[in-house]
Short mmCIF file of C-alpha atoms in Angstrom, two decimals:
data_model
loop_
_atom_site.label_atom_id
_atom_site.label_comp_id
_atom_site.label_asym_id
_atom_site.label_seq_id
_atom_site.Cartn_x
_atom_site.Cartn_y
_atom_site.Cartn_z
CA UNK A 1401 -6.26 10.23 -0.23
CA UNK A 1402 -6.26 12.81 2.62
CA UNK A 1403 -8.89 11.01 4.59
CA UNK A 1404 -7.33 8.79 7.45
CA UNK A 1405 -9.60 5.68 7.68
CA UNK A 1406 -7.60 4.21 10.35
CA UNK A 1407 -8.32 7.39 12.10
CA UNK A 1408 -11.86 7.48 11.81
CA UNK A 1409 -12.34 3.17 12.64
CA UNK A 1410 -10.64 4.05 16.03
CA UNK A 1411 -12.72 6.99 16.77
CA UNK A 1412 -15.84 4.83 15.70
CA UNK A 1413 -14.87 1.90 17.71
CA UNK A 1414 -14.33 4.81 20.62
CA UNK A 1415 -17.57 5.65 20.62
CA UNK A 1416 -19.39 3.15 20.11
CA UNK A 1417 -17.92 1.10 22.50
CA UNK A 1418 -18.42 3.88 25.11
CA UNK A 1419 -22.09 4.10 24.12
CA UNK A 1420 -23.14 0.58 24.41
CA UNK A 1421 -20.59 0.21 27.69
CA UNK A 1422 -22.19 2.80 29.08
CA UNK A 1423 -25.25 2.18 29.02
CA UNK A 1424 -24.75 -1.76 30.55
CA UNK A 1425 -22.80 0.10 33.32
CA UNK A 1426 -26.00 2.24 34.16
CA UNK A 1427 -28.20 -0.59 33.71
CA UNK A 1428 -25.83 -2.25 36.12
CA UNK A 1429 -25.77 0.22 39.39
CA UNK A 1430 -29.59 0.97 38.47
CA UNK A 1431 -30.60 -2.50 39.05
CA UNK A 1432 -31.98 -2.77 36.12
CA UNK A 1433 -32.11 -5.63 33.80
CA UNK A 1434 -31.38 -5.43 29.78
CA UNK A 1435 -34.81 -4.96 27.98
CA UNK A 1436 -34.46 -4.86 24.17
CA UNK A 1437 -37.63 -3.47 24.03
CA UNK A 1438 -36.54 -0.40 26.24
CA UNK A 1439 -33.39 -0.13 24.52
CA UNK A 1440 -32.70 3.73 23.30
CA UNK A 1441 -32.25 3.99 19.68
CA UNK A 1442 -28.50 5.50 20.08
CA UNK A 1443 -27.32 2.37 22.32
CA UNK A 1444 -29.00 0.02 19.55
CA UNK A 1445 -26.81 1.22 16.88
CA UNK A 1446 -23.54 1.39 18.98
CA UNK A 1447 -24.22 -2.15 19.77
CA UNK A 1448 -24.67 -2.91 16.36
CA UNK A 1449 -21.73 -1.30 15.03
CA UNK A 1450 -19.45 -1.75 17.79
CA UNK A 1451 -18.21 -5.00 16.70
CA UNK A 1452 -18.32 -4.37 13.10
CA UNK A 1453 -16.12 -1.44 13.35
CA UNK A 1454 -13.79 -3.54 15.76
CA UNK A 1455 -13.37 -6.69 13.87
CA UNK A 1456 -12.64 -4.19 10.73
CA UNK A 1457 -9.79 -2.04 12.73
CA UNK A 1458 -8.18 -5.22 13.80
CA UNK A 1459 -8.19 -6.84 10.66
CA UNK A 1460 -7.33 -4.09 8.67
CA UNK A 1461 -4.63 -2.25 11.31
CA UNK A 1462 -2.56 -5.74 12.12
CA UNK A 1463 -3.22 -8.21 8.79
CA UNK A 1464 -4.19 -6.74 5.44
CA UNK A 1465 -5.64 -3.31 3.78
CA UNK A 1466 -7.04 -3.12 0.44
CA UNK A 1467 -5.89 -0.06 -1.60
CA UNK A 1468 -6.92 0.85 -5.31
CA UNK A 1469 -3.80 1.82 -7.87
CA UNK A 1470 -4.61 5.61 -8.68
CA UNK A 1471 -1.87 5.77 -11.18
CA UNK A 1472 0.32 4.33 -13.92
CA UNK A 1473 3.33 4.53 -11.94
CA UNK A 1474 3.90 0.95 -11.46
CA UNK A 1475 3.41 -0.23 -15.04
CA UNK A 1476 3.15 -3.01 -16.53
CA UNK A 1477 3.03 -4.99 -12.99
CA UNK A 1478 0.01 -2.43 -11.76
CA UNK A 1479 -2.48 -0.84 -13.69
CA UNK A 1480 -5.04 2.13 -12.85
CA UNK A 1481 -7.85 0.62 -11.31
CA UNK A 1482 -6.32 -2.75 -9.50
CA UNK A 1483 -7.33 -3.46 -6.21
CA UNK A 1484 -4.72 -4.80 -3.96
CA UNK A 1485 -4.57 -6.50 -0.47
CA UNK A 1486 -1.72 -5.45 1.72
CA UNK A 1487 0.44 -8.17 4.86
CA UNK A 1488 0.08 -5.54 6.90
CA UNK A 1489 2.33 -7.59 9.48
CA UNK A 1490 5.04 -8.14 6.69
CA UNK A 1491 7.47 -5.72 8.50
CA UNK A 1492 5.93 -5.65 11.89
CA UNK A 1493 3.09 -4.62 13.78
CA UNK A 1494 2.02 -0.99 14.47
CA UNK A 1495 -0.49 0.53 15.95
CA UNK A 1496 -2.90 2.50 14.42
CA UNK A 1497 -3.24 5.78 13.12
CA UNK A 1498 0.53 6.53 15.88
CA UNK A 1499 2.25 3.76 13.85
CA UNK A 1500 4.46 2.75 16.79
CA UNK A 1501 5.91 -0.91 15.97
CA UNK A 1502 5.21 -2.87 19.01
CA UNK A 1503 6.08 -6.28 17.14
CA UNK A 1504 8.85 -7.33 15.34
CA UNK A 1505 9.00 -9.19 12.13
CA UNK A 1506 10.82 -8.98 8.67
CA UNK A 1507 12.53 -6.25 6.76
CA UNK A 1508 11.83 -5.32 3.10
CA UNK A 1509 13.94 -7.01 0.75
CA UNK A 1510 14.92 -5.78 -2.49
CA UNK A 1511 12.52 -6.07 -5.13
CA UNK A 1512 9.82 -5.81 -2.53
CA UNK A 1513 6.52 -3.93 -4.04
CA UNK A 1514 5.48 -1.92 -0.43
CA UNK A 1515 2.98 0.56 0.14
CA UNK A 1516 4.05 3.47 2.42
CA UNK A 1517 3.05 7.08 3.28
CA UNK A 1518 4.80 9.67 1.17
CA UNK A 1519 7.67 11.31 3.35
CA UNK A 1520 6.49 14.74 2.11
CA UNK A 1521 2.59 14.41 3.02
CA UNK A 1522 2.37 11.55 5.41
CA UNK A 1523 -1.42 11.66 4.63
CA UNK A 1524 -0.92 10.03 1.69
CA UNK A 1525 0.04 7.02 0.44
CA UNK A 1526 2.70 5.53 -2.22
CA UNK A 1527 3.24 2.16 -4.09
CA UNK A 1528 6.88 1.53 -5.40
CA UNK A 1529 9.36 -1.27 -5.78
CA UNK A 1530 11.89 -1.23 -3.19
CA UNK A 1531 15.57 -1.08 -5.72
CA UNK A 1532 17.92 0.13 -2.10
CA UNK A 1533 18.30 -1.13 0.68
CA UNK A 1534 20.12 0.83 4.17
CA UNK A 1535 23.85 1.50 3.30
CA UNK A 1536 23.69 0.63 -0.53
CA UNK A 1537 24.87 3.10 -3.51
CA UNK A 1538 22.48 3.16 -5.82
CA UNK A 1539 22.82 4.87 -9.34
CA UNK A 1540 20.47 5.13 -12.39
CA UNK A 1541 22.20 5.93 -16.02
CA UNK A 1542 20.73 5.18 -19.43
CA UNK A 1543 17.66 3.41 -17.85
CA UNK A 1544 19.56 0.79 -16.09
CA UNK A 1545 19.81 0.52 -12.39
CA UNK A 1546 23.22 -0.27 -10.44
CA UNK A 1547 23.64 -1.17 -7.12
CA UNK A 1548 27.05 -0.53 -5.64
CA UNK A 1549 28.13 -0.55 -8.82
CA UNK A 1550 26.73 -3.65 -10.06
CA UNK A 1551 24.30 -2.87 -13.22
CA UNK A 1552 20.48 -4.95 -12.92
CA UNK A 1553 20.45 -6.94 -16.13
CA UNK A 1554 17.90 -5.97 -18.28
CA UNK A 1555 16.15 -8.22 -21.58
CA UNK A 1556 14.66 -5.97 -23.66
CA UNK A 1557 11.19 -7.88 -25.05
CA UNK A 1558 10.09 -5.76 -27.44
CA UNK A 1559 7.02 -3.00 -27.48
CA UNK A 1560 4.60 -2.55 -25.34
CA UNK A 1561 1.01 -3.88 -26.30
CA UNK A 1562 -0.99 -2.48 -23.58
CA UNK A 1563 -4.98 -2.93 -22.96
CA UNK A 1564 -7.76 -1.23 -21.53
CA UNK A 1565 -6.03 1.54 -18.81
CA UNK A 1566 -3.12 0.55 -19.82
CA UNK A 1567 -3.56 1.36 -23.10
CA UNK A 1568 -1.51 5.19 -23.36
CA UNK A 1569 1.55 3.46 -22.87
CA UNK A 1570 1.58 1.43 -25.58
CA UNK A 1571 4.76 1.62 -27.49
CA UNK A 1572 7.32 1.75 -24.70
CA UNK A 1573 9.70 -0.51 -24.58
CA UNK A 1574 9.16 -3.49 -22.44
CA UNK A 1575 12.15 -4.97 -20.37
CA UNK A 1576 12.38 -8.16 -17.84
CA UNK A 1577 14.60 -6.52 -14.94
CA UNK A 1578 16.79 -8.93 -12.61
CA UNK A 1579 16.60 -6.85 -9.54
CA UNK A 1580 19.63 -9.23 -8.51
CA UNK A 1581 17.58 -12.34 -8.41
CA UNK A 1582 13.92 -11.08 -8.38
CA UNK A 1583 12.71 -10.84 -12.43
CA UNK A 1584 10.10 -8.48 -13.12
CA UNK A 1585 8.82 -6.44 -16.16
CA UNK A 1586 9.69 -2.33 -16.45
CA UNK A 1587 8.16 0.02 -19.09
CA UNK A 1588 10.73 2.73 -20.26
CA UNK A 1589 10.71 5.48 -23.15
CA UNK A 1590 13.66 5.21 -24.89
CA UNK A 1591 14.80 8.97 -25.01
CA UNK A 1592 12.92 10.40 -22.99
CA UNK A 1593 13.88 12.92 -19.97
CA UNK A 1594 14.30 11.18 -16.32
CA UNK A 1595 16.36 11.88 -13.46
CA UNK A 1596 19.70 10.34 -13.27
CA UNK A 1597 22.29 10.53 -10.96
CA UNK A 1598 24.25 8.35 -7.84
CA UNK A 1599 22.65 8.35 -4.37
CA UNK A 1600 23.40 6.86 -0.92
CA UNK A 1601 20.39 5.04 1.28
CA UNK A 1602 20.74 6.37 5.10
CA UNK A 1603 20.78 3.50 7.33
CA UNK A 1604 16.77 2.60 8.10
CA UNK A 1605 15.97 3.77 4.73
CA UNK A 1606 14.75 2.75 1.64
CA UNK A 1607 14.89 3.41 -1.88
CA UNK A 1608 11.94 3.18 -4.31
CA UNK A 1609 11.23 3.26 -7.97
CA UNK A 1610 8.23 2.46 -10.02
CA UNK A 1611 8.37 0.04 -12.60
CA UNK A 1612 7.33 2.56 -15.13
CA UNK A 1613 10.80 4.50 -14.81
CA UNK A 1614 9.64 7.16 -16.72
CA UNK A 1615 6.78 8.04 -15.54
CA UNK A 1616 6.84 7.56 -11.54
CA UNK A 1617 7.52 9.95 -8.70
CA UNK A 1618 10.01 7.93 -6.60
CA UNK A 1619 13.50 8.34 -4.78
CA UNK A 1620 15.09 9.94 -7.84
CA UNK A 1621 13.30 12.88 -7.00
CA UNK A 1622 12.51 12.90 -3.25
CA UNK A 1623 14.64 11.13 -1.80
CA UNK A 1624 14.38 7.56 0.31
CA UNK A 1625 11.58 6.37 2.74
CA UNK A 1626 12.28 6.19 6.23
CA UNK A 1627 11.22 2.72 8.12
CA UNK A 1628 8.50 4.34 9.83
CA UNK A 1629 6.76 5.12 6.97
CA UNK A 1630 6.44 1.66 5.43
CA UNK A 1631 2.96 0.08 5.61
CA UNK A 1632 3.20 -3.22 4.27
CA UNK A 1633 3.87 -5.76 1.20
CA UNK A 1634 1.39 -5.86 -1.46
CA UNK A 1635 1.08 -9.37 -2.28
CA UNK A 1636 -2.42 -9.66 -4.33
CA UNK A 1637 -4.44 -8.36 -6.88
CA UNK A 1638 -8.24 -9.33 -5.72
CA UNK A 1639 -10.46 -7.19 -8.07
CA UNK A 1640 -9.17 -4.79 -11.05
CA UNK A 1641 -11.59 -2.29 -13.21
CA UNK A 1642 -11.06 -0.85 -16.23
CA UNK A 1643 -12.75 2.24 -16.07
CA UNK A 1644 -12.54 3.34 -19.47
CA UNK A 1645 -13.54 0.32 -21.95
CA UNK A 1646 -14.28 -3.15 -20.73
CA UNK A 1647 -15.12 -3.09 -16.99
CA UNK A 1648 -13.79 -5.79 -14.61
CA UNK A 1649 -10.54 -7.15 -15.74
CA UNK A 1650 -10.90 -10.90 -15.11
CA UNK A 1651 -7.53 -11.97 -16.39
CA UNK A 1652 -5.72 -10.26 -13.91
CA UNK A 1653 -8.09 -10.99 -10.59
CA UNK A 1654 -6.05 -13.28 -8.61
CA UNK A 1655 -2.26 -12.26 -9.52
CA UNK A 1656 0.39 -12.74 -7.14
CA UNK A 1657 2.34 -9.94 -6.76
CA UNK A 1658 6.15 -10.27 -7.43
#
Protein backbone atom coordinates (compact mmCIF):
# COMPACT_ATOMS: atom_id res chain seq x y z
CA UNK A 1 0.00 0.00 0.00
CA UNK A 2 1.64 3.25 -1.26
CA UNK A 3 -0.28 5.43 1.10
CA UNK A 4 1.82 6.35 4.31
CA UNK A 5 -0.72 6.50 7.20
CA UNK A 6 1.85 7.32 9.65
CA UNK A 7 2.52 10.18 7.39
CA UNK A 8 -0.75 11.54 7.10
CA UNK A 9 -1.68 10.97 11.37
CA UNK A 10 1.36 13.33 11.93
CA UNK A 11 0.37 15.87 9.47
CA UNK A 12 -3.27 15.63 10.96
CA UNK A 13 -2.17 15.87 14.46
CA UNK A 14 0.04 19.03 12.94
CA UNK A 15 -2.69 20.75 12.08
CA UNK A 16 -5.02 20.28 14.13
CA UNK A 17 -3.15 20.92 16.99
CA UNK A 18 -2.01 24.25 15.44
CA UNK A 19 -5.65 25.14 14.76
CA UNK A 20 -7.16 24.64 18.08
CA UNK A 21 -3.64 26.11 19.77
CA UNK A 22 -4.01 28.85 17.89
CA UNK A 23 -6.90 29.95 18.35
CA UNK A 24 -6.60 29.65 22.59
CA UNK A 25 -3.39 31.72 22.01
CA UNK A 26 -5.50 34.56 20.29
CA UNK A 27 -8.21 34.21 22.66
CA UNK A 28 -5.45 34.58 25.19
CA UNK A 29 -3.61 38.11 24.20
CA UNK A 30 -7.25 39.30 23.05
CA UNK A 31 -8.59 39.05 26.44
CA UNK A 32 -11.06 37.14 25.51
CA UNK A 33 -12.66 34.30 27.23
CA UNK A 34 -13.57 30.71 25.50
CA UNK A 35 -17.27 30.90 24.27
CA UNK A 36 -18.46 27.62 22.69
CA UNK A 37 -21.08 29.38 21.28
CA UNK A 38 -18.63 31.78 19.35
CA UNK A 39 -16.44 29.05 18.51
CA UNK A 40 -15.55 29.04 14.50
CA UNK A 41 -16.55 25.92 12.86
CA UNK A 42 -12.73 25.11 11.72
CA UNK A 43 -11.39 25.38 15.51
CA UNK A 44 -14.46 23.03 16.55
CA UNK A 45 -13.33 20.25 14.45
CA UNK A 46 -9.53 20.60 15.20
CA UNK A 47 -10.51 20.35 18.74
CA UNK A 48 -12.43 17.46 18.10
CA UNK A 49 -10.01 15.60 16.18
CA UNK A 50 -6.95 16.73 17.73
CA UNK A 51 -6.91 14.17 20.32
CA UNK A 52 -8.33 11.44 18.34
CA UNK A 53 -5.68 11.67 15.79
CA UNK A 54 -3.05 11.92 18.73
CA UNK A 55 -4.04 9.10 20.89
CA UNK A 56 -4.16 7.02 17.39
CA UNK A 57 -0.38 8.14 16.27
CA UNK A 58 0.86 7.24 19.66
CA UNK A 59 -0.71 4.09 19.91
CA UNK A 60 -0.20 2.99 16.63
CA UNK A 61 3.64 4.61 16.04
CA UNK A 62 5.13 3.17 19.63
CA UNK A 63 2.72 -0.13 20.57
CA UNK A 64 0.80 -1.98 17.88
CA UNK A 65 -0.49 -1.56 14.05
CA UNK A 66 -3.04 -3.63 12.52
CA UNK A 67 -2.22 -4.79 8.94
CA UNK A 68 -4.46 -7.11 6.63
CA UNK A 69 -2.49 -10.28 4.82
CA UNK A 70 -2.80 -9.30 1.00
CA UNK A 71 -1.31 -12.54 -0.06
CA UNK A 72 -0.72 -16.27 0.25
CA UNK A 73 2.80 -15.90 0.92
CA UNK A 74 2.81 -16.97 4.41
CA UNK A 75 0.70 -20.12 4.09
CA UNK A 76 -0.67 -22.19 6.05
CA UNK A 77 0.25 -19.87 9.26
CA UNK A 78 -1.46 -16.65 7.31
CA UNK A 79 -4.15 -16.60 5.02
CA UNK A 80 -5.54 -13.75 2.55
CA UNK A 81 -7.73 -11.74 4.47
CA UNK A 82 -6.29 -12.07 8.32
CA UNK A 83 -6.02 -9.13 10.23
CA UNK A 84 -3.04 -8.88 12.41
CA UNK A 85 -1.85 -6.64 15.35
CA UNK A 86 1.78 -5.73 15.31
CA UNK A 87 4.44 -5.01 19.10
CA UNK A 88 5.45 -2.26 17.46
CA UNK A 89 8.09 -1.82 20.42
CA UNK A 90 9.30 -5.52 19.91
CA UNK A 91 12.67 -4.28 18.45
CA UNK A 92 12.66 -0.76 19.67
CA UNK A 93 11.07 2.41 19.39
CA UNK A 94 11.09 4.70 16.29
CA UNK A 95 9.74 7.56 15.41
CA UNK A 96 7.35 8.03 12.94
CA UNK A 97 7.17 8.22 9.40
CA UNK A 98 11.79 9.09 9.89
CA UNK A 99 11.99 5.70 11.68
CA UNK A 100 14.94 6.81 13.82
CA UNK A 101 15.20 4.24 16.91
CA UNK A 102 15.40 6.41 19.88
CA UNK A 103 14.77 3.31 22.31
CA UNK A 104 16.33 0.24 22.64
CA UNK A 105 14.81 -3.12 23.11
CA UNK A 106 15.10 -6.73 21.60
CA UNK A 107 16.40 -8.15 18.39
CA UNK A 108 14.50 -10.55 16.08
CA UNK A 109 15.12 -14.02 16.78
CA UNK A 110 14.94 -16.71 14.40
CA UNK A 111 11.68 -17.94 13.57
CA UNK A 112 10.35 -14.49 14.28
CA UNK A 113 7.15 -13.64 11.87
CA UNK A 114 8.06 -9.51 11.41
CA UNK A 115 6.53 -7.08 9.28
CA UNK A 116 8.97 -4.67 7.53
CA UNK A 117 9.13 -2.29 4.52
CA UNK A 118 10.35 -3.93 1.36
CA UNK A 119 14.12 -2.84 0.77
CA UNK A 120 13.24 -2.19 -2.89
CA UNK A 121 10.04 0.19 -2.34
CA UNK A 122 10.24 1.30 1.22
CA UNK A 123 6.56 2.37 0.71
CA UNK A 124 5.51 -0.84 1.08
CA UNK A 125 5.29 -3.33 3.38
CA UNK A 126 6.31 -7.22 3.78
CA UNK A 127 5.39 -10.15 6.16
CA UNK A 128 8.01 -13.07 6.33
CA UNK A 129 9.53 -15.44 8.82
CA UNK A 130 12.83 -14.40 9.86
CA UNK A 131 15.15 -18.09 8.84
CA UNK A 132 18.94 -15.71 9.20
CA UNK A 133 20.14 -14.00 11.45
CA UNK A 134 23.55 -11.26 11.06
CA UNK A 135 26.67 -13.41 10.21
CA UNK A 136 24.83 -16.80 9.51
CA UNK A 137 25.18 -18.96 6.09
CA UNK A 138 22.13 -19.79 5.08
CA UNK A 139 21.36 -22.28 2.13
CA UNK A 140 18.09 -23.68 0.64
CA UNK A 141 18.34 -27.19 -1.47
CA UNK A 142 15.52 -29.61 -2.16
CA UNK A 143 13.05 -27.54 0.01
CA UNK A 144 14.95 -27.82 3.16
CA UNK A 145 16.60 -24.96 4.86
CA UNK A 146 20.28 -25.12 6.44
CA UNK A 147 21.80 -22.86 8.58
CA UNK A 148 25.57 -22.92 8.66
CA UNK A 149 25.26 -26.05 7.46
CA UNK A 150 22.91 -27.51 9.79
CA UNK A 151 19.62 -28.79 7.78
CA UNK A 152 15.92 -27.55 9.71
CA UNK A 153 14.22 -30.87 10.28
CA UNK A 154 11.26 -31.19 8.48
CA UNK A 155 7.94 -33.92 9.21
CA UNK A 156 6.21 -34.22 6.28
CA UNK A 157 2.18 -34.48 7.41
CA UNK A 158 0.65 -35.25 4.50
CA UNK A 159 -1.57 -32.98 1.86
CA UNK A 160 -2.80 -29.98 2.22
CA UNK A 161 -6.66 -29.64 2.97
CA UNK A 162 -7.09 -26.01 2.70
CA UNK A 163 -10.50 -23.88 3.26
CA UNK A 164 -12.09 -20.88 2.17
CA UNK A 165 -8.91 -18.46 0.74
CA UNK A 166 -6.90 -20.93 1.32
CA UNK A 167 -8.45 -23.17 -0.71
CA UNK A 168 -5.97 -23.00 -4.29
CA UNK A 169 -3.37 -24.54 -2.42
CA UNK A 170 -4.82 -27.48 -1.62
CA UNK A 171 -2.70 -30.41 -2.45
CA UNK A 172 0.73 -29.19 -1.41
CA UNK A 173 2.47 -30.92 0.78
CA UNK A 174 2.26 -29.92 4.34
CA UNK A 175 5.47 -30.03 6.59
CA UNK A 176 6.06 -29.12 10.52
CA UNK A 177 9.54 -27.15 10.21
CA UNK A 178 11.96 -27.01 13.40
CA UNK A 179 13.42 -23.67 12.67
CA UNK A 180 16.08 -24.97 15.34
CA UNK A 181 13.68 -25.03 18.19
CA UNK A 182 10.65 -22.95 16.95
CA UNK A 183 8.00 -25.69 15.11
CA UNK A 184 5.85 -24.31 12.60
CA UNK A 185 3.88 -25.57 9.50
CA UNK A 186 5.36 -24.80 5.63
CA UNK A 187 3.39 -25.50 2.39
CA UNK A 188 5.75 -26.70 -0.49
CA UNK A 189 5.11 -28.15 -4.15
CA UNK A 190 7.01 -30.99 -4.50
CA UNK A 191 8.72 -30.32 -7.97
CA UNK A 192 8.13 -27.32 -8.55
CA UNK A 193 10.68 -24.39 -9.67
CA UNK A 194 12.18 -22.15 -6.63
CA UNK A 195 15.30 -20.44 -6.09
CA UNK A 196 18.07 -22.29 -4.51
CA UNK A 197 21.34 -21.47 -3.72
CA UNK A 198 23.92 -20.49 -0.44
CA UNK A 199 23.87 -16.90 0.87
CA UNK A 200 25.63 -14.88 3.61
CA UNK A 201 23.46 -12.34 6.07
CA UNK A 202 25.56 -8.88 6.34
CA UNK A 203 25.93 -8.02 9.86
CA UNK A 204 22.46 -5.91 10.88
CA UNK A 205 20.63 -7.95 8.47
CA UNK A 206 18.11 -10.32 8.16
CA UNK A 207 16.95 -13.07 6.19
CA UNK A 208 13.30 -13.86 5.37
CA UNK A 209 11.22 -16.55 3.84
CA UNK A 210 7.55 -17.19 3.70
CA UNK A 211 6.17 -20.21 4.92
CA UNK A 212 4.73 -20.99 1.58
CA UNK A 213 8.34 -21.61 0.02
CA UNK A 214 7.05 -21.77 -3.21
CA UNK A 215 5.13 -19.22 -3.63
CA UNK A 216 6.69 -16.10 -1.62
CA UNK A 217 8.91 -13.23 -2.69
CA UNK A 218 11.58 -13.28 0.05
CA UNK A 219 15.52 -13.18 0.48
CA UNK A 220 16.03 -15.88 -2.15
CA UNK A 221 15.33 -13.39 -4.57
CA UNK A 222 16.12 -9.92 -3.14
CA UNK A 223 18.27 -10.27 -0.89
CA UNK A 224 18.19 -9.62 3.21
CA UNK A 225 16.41 -6.77 5.18
CA UNK A 226 18.40 -4.25 6.74
CA UNK A 227 17.52 -3.39 10.63
CA UNK A 228 16.09 -0.21 9.74
CA UNK A 229 13.54 -1.54 7.86
CA UNK A 230 11.96 -3.86 10.43
CA UNK A 231 8.61 -2.70 11.86
CA UNK A 232 7.64 -5.04 14.39
CA UNK A 233 6.52 -8.74 15.54
CA UNK A 234 3.22 -9.88 14.53
CA UNK A 235 1.92 -11.62 17.43
CA UNK A 236 -2.09 -11.86 16.79
CA UNK A 237 -4.66 -12.64 14.55
CA UNK A 238 -7.79 -10.32 15.80
CA UNK A 239 -10.30 -10.56 12.86
CA UNK A 240 -9.86 -12.79 9.51
CA UNK A 241 -12.41 -12.65 6.31
CA UNK A 242 -12.86 -14.90 3.81
CA UNK A 243 -13.71 -12.96 0.98
CA UNK A 244 -14.65 -15.51 -1.35
CA UNK A 245 -17.13 -18.14 0.43
CA UNK A 246 -17.98 -17.98 4.08
CA UNK A 247 -17.23 -14.49 5.47
CA UNK A 248 -15.61 -14.02 8.92
CA UNK A 249 -13.42 -16.87 9.81
CA UNK A 250 -14.23 -17.45 13.50
CA UNK A 251 -11.93 -20.38 14.07
CA UNK A 252 -8.99 -18.55 13.51
CA UNK A 253 -9.93 -14.99 15.42
CA UNK A 254 -7.75 -15.03 18.36
CA UNK A 255 -4.52 -17.12 17.17
CA UNK A 256 -1.29 -16.49 18.60
CA UNK A 257 1.16 -16.08 16.23
CA UNK A 258 4.24 -18.45 16.37
Amino acid sequence: MDFDFSFFLVVATFVTGIVWGGYLWWLKISGQSFDPEKEPLLVEYARSFFPIVLIVLLLRSFLVEPFRIPSGSMMPTLLVGDFILVNKYSYGIRLPVLNDKIIENDEPERGDIVVFRYPRNPSIDYIKRVIGLPGDRVAYYNKVVYINGRPAKQVSLGRYRGGGQGSYMTGAELRLEDLFGVEHDILVQPGGSVAEGVYVVPEGHYFVMGDNRDNSNDSRFWGTVPEQNLVGKAFYIWMSWDWQHKGIGFERIGTILN
